[in-house]
Amino acid sequence: EVQLQASGGGLVQAGGSLRLSCAVYGLTFGDYAVGWFRQAPGKEREGVSCITSRDGRAYYADSVKGRFTISGDKPAERVYLQLSSLKPEDTAVYYCALDEEPYYCSSYGSLEGGFWGQGTQVTVSS
């Protein structure tokens, strides 16, 4: 069974940086997409970024493009999300997720969310 474990959240001032990590366990398929969602209080869940395992193509929501960078360490089965130039509106619980098929990430720049990790809180103070 696939399991994901997210870490790296915290409290940071506006303009600061954080790196989130998602460890993936139990993978039995070679082609997939993994990425991040976030949900702020009172708001809908938002797809932030995803990356495909085969070619490492990365996709970003417009709200984070140019500020966040997703990367994968395939041998270690970890995915990272570097958050830079953080804004108070980036405050949310961030979740990593994985799709067994990468087509949704490639087609829509987000994930369907077949497998989920627990969230990690990111709080940006002004």
Short mmCIF file of C-alpha atoms in Angstrom, two decimals:
data_model
loop_
_atom_site.label_atom_id
_atom_site.label_comp_id
_atom_site.label_asym_id
_atom_site.label_seq_id
_atom_site.Cartn_x
_atom_site.Cartn_y
_atom_site.Cartn_z
CA GLU A 1 0.00 0.00 0.00
CA VAL A 2 1.28 3.43 -0.91
CA GLN A 3 1.86 5.77 2.01
CA LEU A 4 3.02 9.35 1.97
CA GLN A 5 4.50 11.32 4.83
CA ALA A 6 4.80 15.08 4.62
CA SER A 7 7.07 17.23 6.75
CA GLY A 8 8.81 20.59 6.82
CA GLY A 9 6.06 23.02 7.62
CA GLY A 10 6.46 25.81 10.13
CA LEU A 11 6.14 29.49 10.91
CA VAL A 12 7.98 31.96 8.73
CA GLN A 13 7.86 35.67 8.08
CA ALA A 14 6.62 37.06 4.80
CA GLY A 15 9.36 36.92 2.21
CA GLY A 16 10.91 33.89 3.84
CA SER A 17 11.36 30.32 2.64
CA LEU A 18 10.52 26.78 3.67
CA ARG A 19 11.12 23.38 2.14
CA LEU A 20 8.45 20.74 2.40
CA SER A 21 9.33 17.09 1.99
CA CYS A 22 7.12 14.15 1.05
CA ALA A 23 8.42 10.64 1.60
CA VAL A 24 6.73 7.95 -0.47
CA TYR A 25 6.56 4.36 0.71
CA GLY A 26 5.23 1.19 -0.85
CA LEU A 27 5.49 2.16 -4.52
CA THR A 28 4.92 -0.79 -6.81
CA PHE A 29 4.46 1.03 -10.10
CA GLY A 30 7.05 2.93 -12.06
CA ASP A 31 5.09 5.71 -13.69
CA TYR A 32 3.16 8.14 -11.51
CA ALA A 33 2.73 11.76 -10.54
CA VAL A 34 3.18 13.27 -7.13
CA GLY A 35 2.53 16.75 -5.86
CA TRP A 36 1.00 19.10 -3.36
CA PHE A 37 -2.34 20.57 -2.44
CA ARG A 38 -3.08 23.17 0.18
CA GLN A 39 -6.12 24.21 2.12
CA ALA A 40 -6.51 27.42 4.06
CA PRO A 41 -9.20 27.88 6.70
CA GLY A 42 -12.54 28.56 5.11
CA LYS A 43 -11.22 28.02 1.60
CA GLU A 44 -11.41 25.21 -0.90
CA ARG A 45 -8.52 22.88 -1.41
CA GLU A 46 -6.14 24.13 -4.09
CA GLY A 47 -3.74 22.16 -6.24
CA VAL A 48 -0.32 23.76 -5.87
CA SER A 49 2.10 21.73 -7.96
CA CYS A 50 2.77 18.29 -9.39
CA ILE A 51 5.62 16.46 -11.06
CA THR A 52 5.63 13.35 -13.22
CA SER A 53 8.00 10.54 -12.37
CA ARG A 54 8.98 9.52 -15.90
CA ASP A 55 10.19 12.83 -17.29
CA GLY A 56 10.22 15.08 -14.23
CA ARG A 57 7.95 17.67 -15.79
CA ALA A 58 6.67 20.11 -13.21
CA TYR A 59 3.44 22.06 -13.15
CA TYR A 60 2.37 24.92 -10.92
CA ALA A 61 -0.73 26.84 -9.98
CA ASP A 62 -0.63 30.44 -11.17
CA SER A 63 -0.72 31.62 -7.56
CA VAL A 64 2.68 30.05 -6.82
CA LYS A 65 4.41 30.09 -10.19
CA GLY A 66 7.85 31.64 -9.94
CA ARG A 67 7.93 31.30 -6.15
CA PHE A 68 7.57 27.56 -5.51
CA THR A 69 9.72 24.80 -6.97
CA ILE A 70 8.89 21.11 -6.94
CA SER A 71 11.59 18.50 -7.32
CA GLY A 72 11.93 14.76 -6.96
CA ASP A 73 14.60 12.45 -5.65
CA LYS A 74 13.46 9.28 -7.32
CA PRO A 75 15.98 6.88 -5.79
CA ALA A 76 15.04 8.12 -2.34
CA GLU A 77 11.37 8.31 -3.31
CA ARG A 78 11.03 11.80 -1.95
CA VAL A 79 9.47 14.89 -3.41
CA TYR A 80 10.27 18.38 -2.24
CA LEU A 81 8.45 21.66 -2.51
CA GLN A 82 10.63 24.70 -2.05
CA LEU A 83 8.51 27.65 -0.96
CA SER A 84 10.14 31.05 -1.48
CA SER A 85 9.00 34.65 -1.31
CA LEU A 86 6.23 33.49 0.97
CA LYS A 87 3.15 35.62 1.46
CA PRO A 88 0.57 35.56 4.26
CA GLU A 89 -1.92 34.17 1.75
CA ASP A 90 0.26 31.07 1.41
CA THR A 91 -0.76 30.13 4.95
CA ALA A 92 -2.46 26.74 4.74
CA VAL A 93 -2.17 23.08 5.53
CA TYR A 94 -0.12 21.52 2.75
CA TYR A 95 -0.78 17.93 1.70
CA CYS A 96 1.26 15.72 -0.56
CA ALA A 97 -0.60 13.37 -2.86
CA LEU A 98 0.17 10.78 -5.51
CA ASP A 99 -1.61 9.55 -8.62
CA GLU A 100 -0.87 6.10 -9.98
CA GLU A 101 -1.28 7.51 -13.49
CA PRO A 102 0.52 10.71 -14.47
CA TYR A 103 -1.91 11.81 -17.18
CA TYR A 104 -3.94 14.11 -14.91
CA CYS A 105 -0.84 16.02 -13.82
CA SER A 106 0.37 16.29 -17.42
CA SER A 107 -3.04 17.31 -18.72
CA TYR A 108 -4.30 19.62 -15.99
CA GLY A 109 -1.29 20.53 -13.89
CA SER A 110 -2.81 19.02 -10.79
CA LEU A 111 -3.60 15.65 -9.29
CA GLU A 112 -6.73 13.59 -8.83
CA GLY A 113 -5.38 12.57 -5.44
CA GLY A 114 -5.36 8.78 -5.43
CA PHE A 115 -3.14 8.58 -2.36
CA TRP A 116 -2.74 11.19 0.36
CA GLY A 117 -0.32 12.02 3.10
CA GLN A 118 -1.10 13.87 6.27
CA GLY A 119 -0.89 17.63 6.14
CA THR A 120 1.84 19.92 7.33
CA GLN A 121 1.03 23.44 8.49
CA VAL A 122 2.66 26.43 6.85
CA THR A 123 2.05 29.76 8.53
CA VAL A 124 3.35 32.99 7.05
CA SER A 125 3.27 36.05 9.27
CA SER A 126 3.08 39.56 7.87
#
